[in-house]
mmCIF file of C-alpha atoms in Angstrom:
data_model
loop_
_atom_site.group_PDB
_atom_site.id
_atom_site.type_symbol
_atom_site.label_atom_id
_atom_site.label_comp_id
_atom_site.label_asym_id
_atom_site.label_seq_id
_atom_site.Cartn_x
_atom_site.Cartn_y
_atom_site.Cartn_z
ATOM 1 C CA MET F 221 111.392 74.881 65.578
ATOM 2 C CA ILE F 222 110.940 74.624 69.336
ATOM 3 C CA LYS F 223 107.408 75.608 70.295
ATOM 4 C CA PRO F 224 106.680 77.317 73.608
ATOM 5 C CA LEU F 225 105.009 75.036 76.126
ATOM 6 C CA LYS F 226 102.137 76.278 78.238
ATOM 7 C CA ARG F 227 100.989 74.204 81.180
ATOM 8 C CA ASN F 228 97.783 74.548 83.161
ATOM 9 C CA SER F 229 97.266 72.010 85.921
ATOM 10 C CA LEU F 230 93.938 71.525 87.689
ATOM 11 C CA LYS F 231 95.876 70.313 90.718
ATOM 12 C CA GLU F 232 98.066 73.413 90.887
ATOM 13 C CA ASN F 233 95.065 75.724 90.504
ATOM 14 C CA ALA F 234 93.104 73.845 93.148
ATOM 15 C CA LEU F 235 96.057 73.786 95.565
ATOM 16 C CA SER F 236 96.500 77.525 95.179
ATOM 17 C CA ALA F 237 92.786 78.146 95.780
ATOM 18 C CA VAL F 238 92.830 75.945 98.902
ATOM 19 C CA GLY F 239 95.874 77.824 100.185
ATOM 20 C CA ASP F 240 94.119 81.174 99.716
ATOM 21 C CA PHE F 241 91.036 79.844 101.521
ATOM 22 C CA LEU F 242 93.061 78.576 104.496
ATOM 23 C CA TYR F 243 94.899 81.885 104.738
ATOM 24 C CA GLU F 244 91.629 83.844 104.820
ATOM 25 C CA GLU F 245 90.231 81.485 107.486
ATOM 26 C CA ASN F 246 93.397 81.957 109.586
ATOM 27 C CA PHE F 247 94.490 78.314 109.607
ATOM 28 C CA PRO F 248 98.104 77.392 110.450
ATOM 29 C CA LYS F 249 100.307 78.073 107.442
ATOM 30 C CA THR F 250 101.602 74.561 106.852
ATOM 31 C CA PRO F 251 101.934 72.935 103.420
ATOM 32 C CA GLN F 252 100.940 69.579 104.943
ATOM 33 C CA LEU F 253 97.466 70.932 105.793
ATOM 34 C CA LYS F 254 96.933 72.436 102.342
ATOM 35 C CA GLU F 255 98.038 69.248 100.592
ATOM 36 C CA GLY F 256 96.027 67.067 102.973
ATOM 37 C CA ILE F 257 92.814 69.013 102.346
ATOM 38 C CA LEU F 258 93.368 68.795 98.582
ATOM 39 C CA GLU F 259 93.742 65.017 98.987
ATOM 40 C CA ILE F 260 90.405 64.884 100.838
ATOM 41 C CA ILE F 261 88.757 66.982 98.118
ATOM 42 C CA ASN F 262 90.112 64.726 95.390
ATOM 43 C CA LEU F 263 88.967 61.566 97.185
ATOM 44 C CA ILE F 264 85.447 62.595 98.226
ATOM 45 C CA SER F 265 84.663 64.029 94.792
ATOM 46 C CA ASP F 266 83.939 60.423 93.791
ATOM 47 C CA TYR F 267 84.518 58.201 96.821
ATOM 48 C CA TYR F 268 84.021 54.442 96.911
ATOM 49 C CA GLU F 269 84.823 51.914 99.622
ATOM 50 C CA GLU F 270 84.413 48.191 98.942
ATOM 51 C CA GLY F 271 82.449 49.028 95.794
ATOM 52 C CA GLU F 272 79.958 51.238 97.655
ATOM 53 C CA ARG F 273 79.737 54.950 96.966
ATOM 54 C CA LEU F 274 80.080 57.034 100.131
ATOM 55 C CA TYR F 275 79.445 60.710 100.861
ATOM 56 C CA PRO F 276 81.414 61.541 104.015
ATOM 57 C CA GLU F 277 81.321 65.141 105.246
ATOM 58 C CA ILE F 278 84.399 66.427 107.049
ATOM 59 C CA LEU F 279 84.849 69.319 109.453
ATOM 60 C CA ILE F 280 88.386 70.507 110.160
ATOM 61 C CA VAL F 281 88.852 72.617 113.314
ATOM 62 C CA THR F 282 91.805 74.144 115.123
ATOM 63 C CA ASP F 283 90.573 73.040 118.542
ATOM 64 C CA TRP F 284 88.213 70.250 119.604
ATOM 65 C CA ASP F 285 86.951 72.567 122.353
ATOM 66 C CA TYR F 286 84.898 74.266 119.642
ATOM 67 C CA PHE F 287 82.280 71.543 120.164
ATOM 68 C CA LYS F 288 81.682 72.442 123.803
ATOM 69 C CA SER F 289 79.000 74.858 122.592
ATOM 70 C CA ILE F 290 77.262 72.205 120.445
ATOM 71 C CA SER F 291 75.359 69.274 121.933
ATOM 72 C CA ASN F 292 76.823 66.144 120.385
ATOM 73 C CA ARG F 293 77.926 62.548 120.613
ATOM 74 C CA GLU F 294 81.550 61.896 119.715
ATOM 75 C CA ILE F 295 83.988 59.067 119.058
ATOM 76 C CA ILE F 296 87.739 59.767 119.068
ATOM 77 C CA VAL F 297 89.530 57.420 116.675
ATOM 78 C CA ASN F 298 93.208 58.396 116.835
ATOM 79 C CA SER F 299 95.878 61.086 117.204
ATOM 80 C CA THR F 300 98.977 61.310 115.050
ATOM 81 C CA GLU F 301 101.550 63.651 113.539
ATOM 82 C CA LEU F 302 100.359 66.221 110.979
ATOM 83 C CA ILE F 303 101.503 64.829 107.643
ATOM 84 C CA SER F 304 99.630 65.191 104.358
ATOM 85 C CA SER F 305 99.559 61.447 103.618
ATOM 86 C CA GLU F 306 97.610 60.814 106.849
ATOM 87 C CA PHE F 307 94.467 62.509 105.483
ATOM 88 C CA SER F 308 93.705 59.686 103.045
ATOM 89 C CA ASN F 309 94.134 57.213 105.912
ATOM 90 C CA ILE F 310 91.626 59.198 107.987
ATOM 91 C CA LEU F 311 89.069 58.783 105.205
ATOM 92 C CA LYS F 312 89.863 55.093 104.890
ATOM 93 C CA LEU F 313 89.235 54.560 108.602
ATOM 94 C CA CYS F 314 86.303 56.923 109.157
ATOM 95 C CA ALA F 315 84.338 57.274 105.914
ATOM 96 C CA PRO F 316 82.522 53.904 106.264
ATOM 97 C CA LEU F 317 81.441 55.016 109.767
ATOM 98 C CA ALA F 318 80.279 58.488 108.712
ATOM 99 C CA VAL F 319 76.714 57.457 107.951
ATOM 100 C CA GLY F 320 73.407 58.885 109.080
ATOM 101 C CA ASN F 321 74.132 61.967 111.163
ATOM 102 C CA TRP F 322 77.790 61.143 111.845
ATOM 103 C CA ASN F 323 80.458 63.444 110.431
ATOM 104 C CA ILE F 324 84.236 63.120 110.344
ATOM 105 C CA VAL F 325 86.045 65.712 112.464
ATOM 106 C CA ILE F 326 89.771 66.493 112.236
ATOM 107 C CA GLU F 327 91.537 68.733 114.750
ATOM 108 C CA ILE F 328 94.700 70.508 113.561
ATOM 109 C CA LYS F 329 96.692 71.650 116.583
ATOM 110 C CA ASP F 330 100.409 71.973 117.381
ATOM 111 C CA ASN F 331 101.441 69.983 114.295
ATOM 112 C CA GLN F 332 99.226 67.119 115.441
ATOM 113 C CA LEU F 333 96.102 65.515 114.010
ATOM 114 C CA LYS F 334 93.282 64.252 116.196
ATOM 115 C CA TYR F 335 90.347 62.726 114.372
ATOM 116 C CA GLY F 336 87.083 60.958 114.974
ATOM 117 C CA LEU F 337 83.348 61.257 114.432
ATOM 118 C CA ILE F 338 80.667 63.579 115.765
ATOM 119 C CA ASP F 339 76.873 63.400 115.667
ATOM 120 C CA ALA F 340 75.437 66.830 116.470
ATOM 121 C CA GLU F 341 71.818 65.903 115.686
ATOM 122 C CA ILE F 342 70.568 64.828 119.096
ATOM 123 C CA ILE F 343 66.961 64.578 117.917
ATOM 124 C CA GLU F 344 65.445 64.125 114.445
ATOM 125 C CA THR F 345 64.571 67.805 114.103
ATOM 126 C CA SER F 346 68.016 69.076 115.153
ATOM 127 C CA PRO F 347 69.860 71.161 112.540
ATOM 128 C CA SER F 348 72.725 69.393 110.776
ATOM 129 C CA LEU F 349 76.331 69.922 111.847
ATOM 130 C CA TYR F 350 76.776 71.900 108.628
ATOM 131 C CA GLU F 351 74.003 74.341 109.564
ATOM 132 C CA GLN F 352 75.235 74.669 113.155
ATOM 133 C CA THR F 353 78.822 75.437 112.167
ATOM 134 C CA VAL F 354 79.068 77.124 108.745
ATOM 135 C CA GLY F 355 75.396 77.335 107.693
ATOM 136 C CA LYS F 356 72.705 79.815 108.576
ATOM 137 C CA LEU F 357 72.894 78.990 112.304
ATOM 138 C CA GLY F 358 76.683 79.227 112.532
ATOM 139 C CA ILE F 359 78.164 81.997 114.671
ATOM 140 C CA VAL F 360 81.631 83.318 113.837
ATOM 141 C CA GLN F 361 84.039 82.486 116.662
ATOM 142 C CA LYS F 362 87.350 84.206 115.939
ATOM 143 C CA GLU F 363 89.328 82.015 118.331
ATOM 144 C CA TYR F 364 88.693 78.994 116.059
ATOM 145 C CA SER F 365 89.200 78.233 112.378
ATOM 146 C CA LEU F 366 86.782 75.931 110.529
ATOM 147 C CA ALA F 367 86.746 74.217 107.166
ATOM 148 C CA TYR F 368 83.724 72.093 106.262
ATOM 149 C CA ILE F 369 84.228 69.821 103.247
ATOM 150 C CA ARG F 370 81.453 67.971 101.406
ATOM 151 C CA ASN F 371 80.581 66.627 97.986
ATOM 152 C CA ILE F 372 77.820 68.734 96.382
ATOM 153 C CA GLY F 373 77.623 67.171 92.931
ATOM 154 C CA SER F 374 79.383 65.219 90.240
ATOM 155 C CA LYS F 375 83.143 65.688 90.830
ATOM 156 C CA THR F 376 82.346 68.863 92.762
ATOM 157 C CA VAL F 377 83.325 69.633 96.354
ATOM 158 C CA GLU F 378 82.428 72.547 98.612
ATOM 159 C CA LEU F 379 84.944 73.951 101.093
ATOM 160 C CA ILE F 380 83.318 76.462 103.433
ATOM 161 C CA GLY F 381 84.506 78.249 106.549
ATOM 162 C CA GLN F 382 83.316 80.991 108.857
ATOM 163 C CA LEU F 383 84.293 83.722 106.377
ATOM 164 C CA GLY F 384 84.457 82.272 102.878
ATOM 165 C CA ARG F 385 83.278 79.552 100.519
ATOM 166 C CA LEU F 386 85.178 77.745 97.785
ATOM 167 C CA ILE F 387 83.765 75.382 95.158
ATOM 168 C CA ILE F 388 86.270 73.086 93.485
ATOM 169 C CA SER F 389 85.140 71.305 90.332
ATOM 170 C CA LEU F 390 87.340 68.473 89.146
ATOM 171 C CA ASP F 391 85.659 68.285 85.752
ATOM 172 C CA LEU F 392 85.015 70.897 83.067
ATOM 173 C CA ILE F 393 81.249 71.143 83.620
ATOM 174 C CA GLU F 394 79.844 74.466 84.808
ATOM 175 C CA HIS F 395 77.940 74.001 88.076
ATOM 176 C CA ASN F 396 75.230 76.035 89.755
ATOM 177 C CA LEU F 397 76.936 77.777 92.668
ATOM 178 C CA ASP F 398 73.580 78.965 94.017
ATOM 179 C CA GLU F 399 72.252 75.447 94.605
ATOM 180 C CA ASN F 400 72.234 75.924 98.392
ATOM 181 C CA ASN F 401 70.014 78.976 97.898
ATOM 182 C CA ASP F 402 67.737 76.999 95.560
ATOM 183 C CA ILE F 403 67.312 74.251 98.154
ATOM 184 C CA GLN F 404 66.601 76.756 100.909
ATOM 185 C CA SER F 405 64.123 78.578 98.670
ATOM 186 C CA ILE F 406 62.110 75.441 97.883
ATOM 187 C CA CYS F 407 62.133 74.511 101.600
ATOM 188 C CA GLU F 408 60.673 77.925 102.409
ATOM 189 C CA CYS F 409 57.932 77.326 99.834
ATOM 190 C CA ILE F 410 57.131 73.901 101.325
ATOM 191 C CA THR F 411 56.778 75.416 104.815
ATOM 192 C CA LEU F 412 55.285 78.792 103.858
ATOM 193 C CA LYS F 413 51.854 78.177 105.402
ATOM 194 C CA CYS F 414 53.006 75.992 108.297
ATOM 195 C CA LEU F 415 52.397 77.095 111.869
ATOM 196 C CA SER F 416 54.772 79.935 112.686
ATOM 197 C CA ASP F 417 56.165 78.298 115.834
ATOM 198 C CA LEU F 418 56.965 75.092 113.919
ATOM 199 C CA ARG F 419 58.023 76.554 110.569
ATOM 200 C CA GLU F 420 61.767 76.745 111.253
ATOM 201 C CA THR F 421 61.890 73.216 112.678
ATOM 202 C CA ILE F 422 59.965 71.800 109.708
ATOM 203 C CA ASN F 423 62.209 73.754 107.339
ATOM 204 C CA THR F 424 65.288 72.224 108.992
ATOM 205 C CA PHE F 425 63.914 68.694 108.644
ATOM 206 C CA ILE F 426 62.868 69.154 104.998
ATOM 207 C CA ASN F 427 66.242 70.734 104.176
ATOM 208 C CA LYS F 428 68.124 67.756 105.641
ATOM 209 C CA THR F 429 65.813 65.341 103.818
ATOM 210 C CA LEU F 430 66.364 67.086 100.492
ATOM 211 C CA ASN F 431 70.144 67.119 100.917
ATOM 212 C CA GLU F 432 70.095 63.387 101.631
ATOM 213 C CA THR F 433 67.825 62.885 98.601
ATOM 214 C CA PHE F 434 70.157 64.733 96.250
ATOM 215 C CA ARG F 435 73.222 63.018 97.646
ATOM 216 C CA ILE F 436 72.003 59.524 96.732
ATOM 217 C CA GLY F 437 69.662 60.319 93.816
ATOM 218 C CA HIS F 438 70.087 60.728 90.083
ATOM 219 C CA GLY F 439 67.795 63.649 89.327
ATOM 220 C CA ASN F 440 64.614 65.043 90.836
ATOM 221 C CA LEU F 441 61.475 67.059 90.122
ATOM 222 C CA ILE F 442 59.475 68.695 92.919
ATOM 223 C CA ALA F 443 56.292 70.730 92.648
ATOM 224 C CA ILE F 444 54.580 72.811 95.339
ATOM 225 C CA VAL F 445 50.876 73.703 95.345
ATOM 226 C CA ASP F 446 48.702 75.854 97.570
ATOM 227 C CA ASP F 447 47.002 73.802 100.266
ATOM 228 C CA ASP F 448 43.366 74.294 99.366
ATOM 229 C CA GLU F 449 40.833 71.755 98.130
ATOM 230 C CA VAL F 450 39.900 73.595 94.929
ATOM 231 C CA THR F 451 43.526 73.916 93.744
ATOM 232 C CA ILE F 452 44.339 70.301 94.542
ATOM 233 C CA GLN F 453 41.185 68.983 92.840
ATOM 234 C CA LYS F 454 41.959 70.998 89.693
ATOM 235 C CA LEU F 455 45.448 69.513 89.698
ATOM 236 C CA LYS F 456 44.102 65.962 89.998
ATOM 237 C CA THR F 457 41.634 66.577 87.172
ATOM 238 C CA LYS F 458 44.237 68.104 84.844
ATOM 239 C CA PHE F 459 47.083 65.672 85.501
ATOM 240 C CA GLU F 460 45.754 62.150 85.985
ATOM 241 C CA ASP F 461 49.072 60.402 85.339
ATOM 242 C CA CYS F 462 50.119 60.504 88.985
ATOM 243 C CA ILE F 463 49.922 58.471 92.193
ATOM 244 C CA TYR F 464 47.766 60.687 94.425
ATOM 245 C CA LEU F 465 47.788 59.598 98.046
ATOM 246 C CA GLU F 466 44.423 58.854 99.607
ATOM 247 C CA LYS F 467 45.756 60.369 102.830
ATOM 248 C CA PRO F 468 48.511 62.984 102.454
ATOM 249 C CA ILE F 469 51.742 62.514 104.449
ATOM 250 C CA ASP F 470 51.621 65.432 106.885
ATOM 251 C CA PHE F 471 55.123 66.331 108.079
ATOM 252 C CA GLN F 472 53.850 69.307 110.047
ATOM 253 C CA GLU F 473 51.730 66.919 112.111
ATOM 254 C CA PHE F 474 54.599 64.442 112.598
ATOM 255 C CA ILE F 475 56.976 67.183 113.767
ATOM 256 C CA LYS F 476 54.318 68.716 115.995
ATOM 257 C CA ASN F 477 53.902 65.325 117.672
ATOM 258 C CA CYS F 478 57.686 64.982 118.073
ATOM 259 C CA GLU F 479 57.948 68.380 119.719
ATOM 260 C CA MET F 480 55.009 67.762 122.051
ATOM 261 C CA GLU F 481 55.400 64.099 122.989
ATOM 262 C CA LYS F 482 59.208 63.725 123.012
ATOM 263 C CA SER F 483 58.567 59.981 122.582
ATOM 264 C CA ASN F 484 60.365 57.216 120.710
ATOM 265 C CA GLY F 485 57.163 56.415 118.843
ATOM 266 C CA ALA F 486 56.819 59.946 117.469
ATOM 267 C CA SER F 487 60.503 59.999 116.495
ATOM 268 C CA VAL F 488 60.321 56.648 114.712
ATOM 269 C CA ASN F 489 57.194 57.791 112.855
ATOM 270 C CA LEU F 490 58.949 60.929 111.607
ATOM 271 C CA ILE F 491 62.116 59.062 110.607
ATOM 272 C CA SER F 492 60.258 56.318 108.723
ATOM 273 C CA HIS F 493 58.132 58.797 106.764
ATOM 274 C CA GLY F 494 61.248 60.858 106.021
ATOM 275 C CA LYS F 495 62.749 57.783 104.362
ATOM 276 C CA ILE F 496 59.553 57.294 102.358
ATOM 277 C CA LEU F 497 59.794 60.917 101.200
ATOM 278 C CA ILE F 498 63.391 60.395 100.039
ATOM 279 C CA SER F 499 62.266 57.366 98.017
ATOM 280 C CA MET F 500 59.422 59.371 96.487
ATOM 281 C CA PHE F 501 61.755 62.228 95.558
ATOM 282 C CA ASN F 502 64.087 59.745 93.881
ATOM 283 C CA HIS F 503 61.270 57.951 92.045
ATOM 284 C CA ASP F 504 60.641 58.713 88.374
ATOM 285 C CA GLY F 505 58.383 61.703 87.776
ATOM 286 C CA ILE F 506 57.334 64.665 89.907
ATOM 287 C CA THR F 507 56.719 64.626 93.660
ATOM 288 C CA ILE F 508 54.008 67.062 94.786
ATOM 289 C CA LEU F 509 53.845 68.778 98.172
ATOM 290 C CA THR F 510 51.647 71.523 99.549
ATOM 291 C CA ASN F 511 52.922 74.733 101.118
ATOM 292 C CA THR F 512 51.947 73.208 104.483
ATOM 293 C CA ALA F 513 54.514 70.380 104.157
ATOM 294 C CA LYS F 514 52.052 67.656 103.081
ATOM 295 C CA VAL F 515 52.953 65.134 100.395
ATOM 296 C CA ILE F 516 49.904 64.642 98.196
ATOM 297 C CA GLY F 517 51.342 62.688 95.270
ATOM 298 C CA TYR F 518 54.373 61.304 93.460
ATOM 299 C CA HIS F 519 55.346 59.626 90.169
ATOM 300 C CA MET F 520 53.515 62.348 88.207
ATOM 301 C CA PHE F 521 54.186 62.679 84.506
ATOM 302 C CA ILE F 522 53.266 65.891 82.763
ATOM 303 C CA PRO F 523 52.758 66.347 79.008
ATOM 304 C CA LYS F 524 54.599 69.001 77.040
ATOM 305 C CA ILE F 525 52.905 72.338 77.730
ATOM 306 C CA SER F 526 53.899 75.387 75.698
ATOM 307 C CA GLY F 527 53.740 78.837 77.161
ATOM 308 C CA ASP F 528 55.918 81.588 78.581
ATOM 309 C CA VAL F 529 58.940 79.292 78.918
ATOM 310 C CA ASP F 530 60.471 77.472 75.939
ATOM 311 C CA VAL F 531 60.147 73.699 76.309
ATOM 312 C CA ASN F 532 63.305 71.931 75.168
ATOM 313 C CA GLY F 533 66.209 69.853 76.456
ATOM 314 C CA GLY F 534 66.120 66.542 78.322
ATOM 315 C CA ALA F 535 63.063 64.880 79.848
ATOM 316 C CA ARG F 536 63.404 66.488 83.305
ATOM 317 C CA THR F 537 64.152 69.895 81.823
ATOM 318 C CA ARG F 538 61.051 69.701 79.612
ATOM 319 C CA ALA F 539 58.926 68.586 82.559
ATOM 320 C CA PHE F 540 60.211 71.482 84.682
ATOM 321 C CA GLN F 541 59.428 73.971 81.916
ATOM 322 C CA SER F 542 55.987 72.464 81.380
ATOM 323 C CA MET F 543 55.222 72.700 85.104
ATOM 324 C CA ILE F 544 55.910 76.420 84.940
ATOM 325 C CA ASN F 545 53.804 76.858 81.805
ATOM 326 C CA SER F 546 50.881 74.918 83.303
ATOM 327 C CA LYS F 547 50.320 77.693 85.890
ATOM 328 C CA CYS F 548 49.112 74.986 88.308
ATOM 329 C CA PHE F 549 52.005 75.189 90.724
ATOM 330 C CA PHE F 550 53.168 77.640 93.349
ATOM 331 C CA ALA F 551 56.849 76.669 93.001
ATOM 332 C CA CYS F 552 58.995 74.080 91.209
ATOM 333 C CA PHE F 553 62.449 72.594 91.672
ATOM 334 C CA TYR F 554 64.547 70.559 89.276
ATOM 335 C CA LYS F 555 67.853 68.747 89.734
ATOM 336 C CA SER F 556 69.533 66.964 86.867
ATOM 337 C CA GLN F 557 71.555 63.772 87.012
ATOM 338 C CA ASP F 558 74.796 65.734 86.607
ATOM 339 C CA GLY F 559 73.976 67.956 89.599
ATOM 340 C CA LYS F 560 72.557 71.100 87.996
ATOM 341 C CA SER F 561 69.526 72.617 89.722
ATOM 342 C CA LYS F 562 66.827 75.151 88.865
ATOM 343 C CA TYR F 563 64.210 76.823 91.043
ATOM 344 C CA TRP F 564 61.095 78.754 90.062
ATOM 345 C CA LYS F 565 58.425 80.486 92.125
ATOM 346 C CA ARG F 566 55.208 82.090 90.921
ATOM 347 C CA ASP F 567 55.128 85.885 91.085
ATOM 348 C CA GLU F 568 52.800 87.044 93.817
#
């Protein structure tokens, strides 16, 4: 007996979804572009070069003139014919250079590819290229089409334009599609009581720092407390298994100095402490910040605390649930090793 064969290909499904996205974003209707973008997605979902894992972010545009409205530094690498096989070569040439604030940019125009790198973060507190193009600061410009591509988790890639957003998962694990909202929410908690004229700038810096943390880390726990002496002293008394800093790291003060002084010294101070914060976030245990963007402790371990939320699962999950049950924190954030995230905020 001949049995009917049913076939379901991840590649075919992903290619179809990419095609629908490009159509909605009004990109040129060429199969080479669709296949080339799928090749980029497949490669950056788990990208290594010379044994080192890389996280290049790629912006595809229909005209390089789009960047005239964005202050940036740029390096043009090459121009060539639009063929799908060229996209993997672009990654090979540019991905090792796309470090720090540098992003890969590919122009698709008149069946030609022009590619290179752009750094749109002129100063340390500048919004990322992502935020300036397809994030909360992006302005829809109908004369251009955009597609921003980045890895957002294990085997998971985000493709976002001016009108739509597509998440492509190359494994069978269900991912949190609201992670961007979770990150923004915890940033807003960290900066809630900051000075109003600095709050957005501090939020931008913390957001970039968190995204860099999650990109290179293997799971994180973050707790936010009200910035008052009584609350902080109660926390220190209740949870002694923590490295509490004798002098908190005050990012509001660092950014205030950057904005006022416009000096290399202030910039270097902010950058170096940002790197320390990334290391703290990626250290074992919980990192604690106030809602005025001060780091007061890290490497905290919390015992199992029963309460309103059931405490079960892995070590980070149990710690996150216990933080909530402790009623000592204003907000909490958790990210697992496989990329799942959870956010909680106390009811006001």
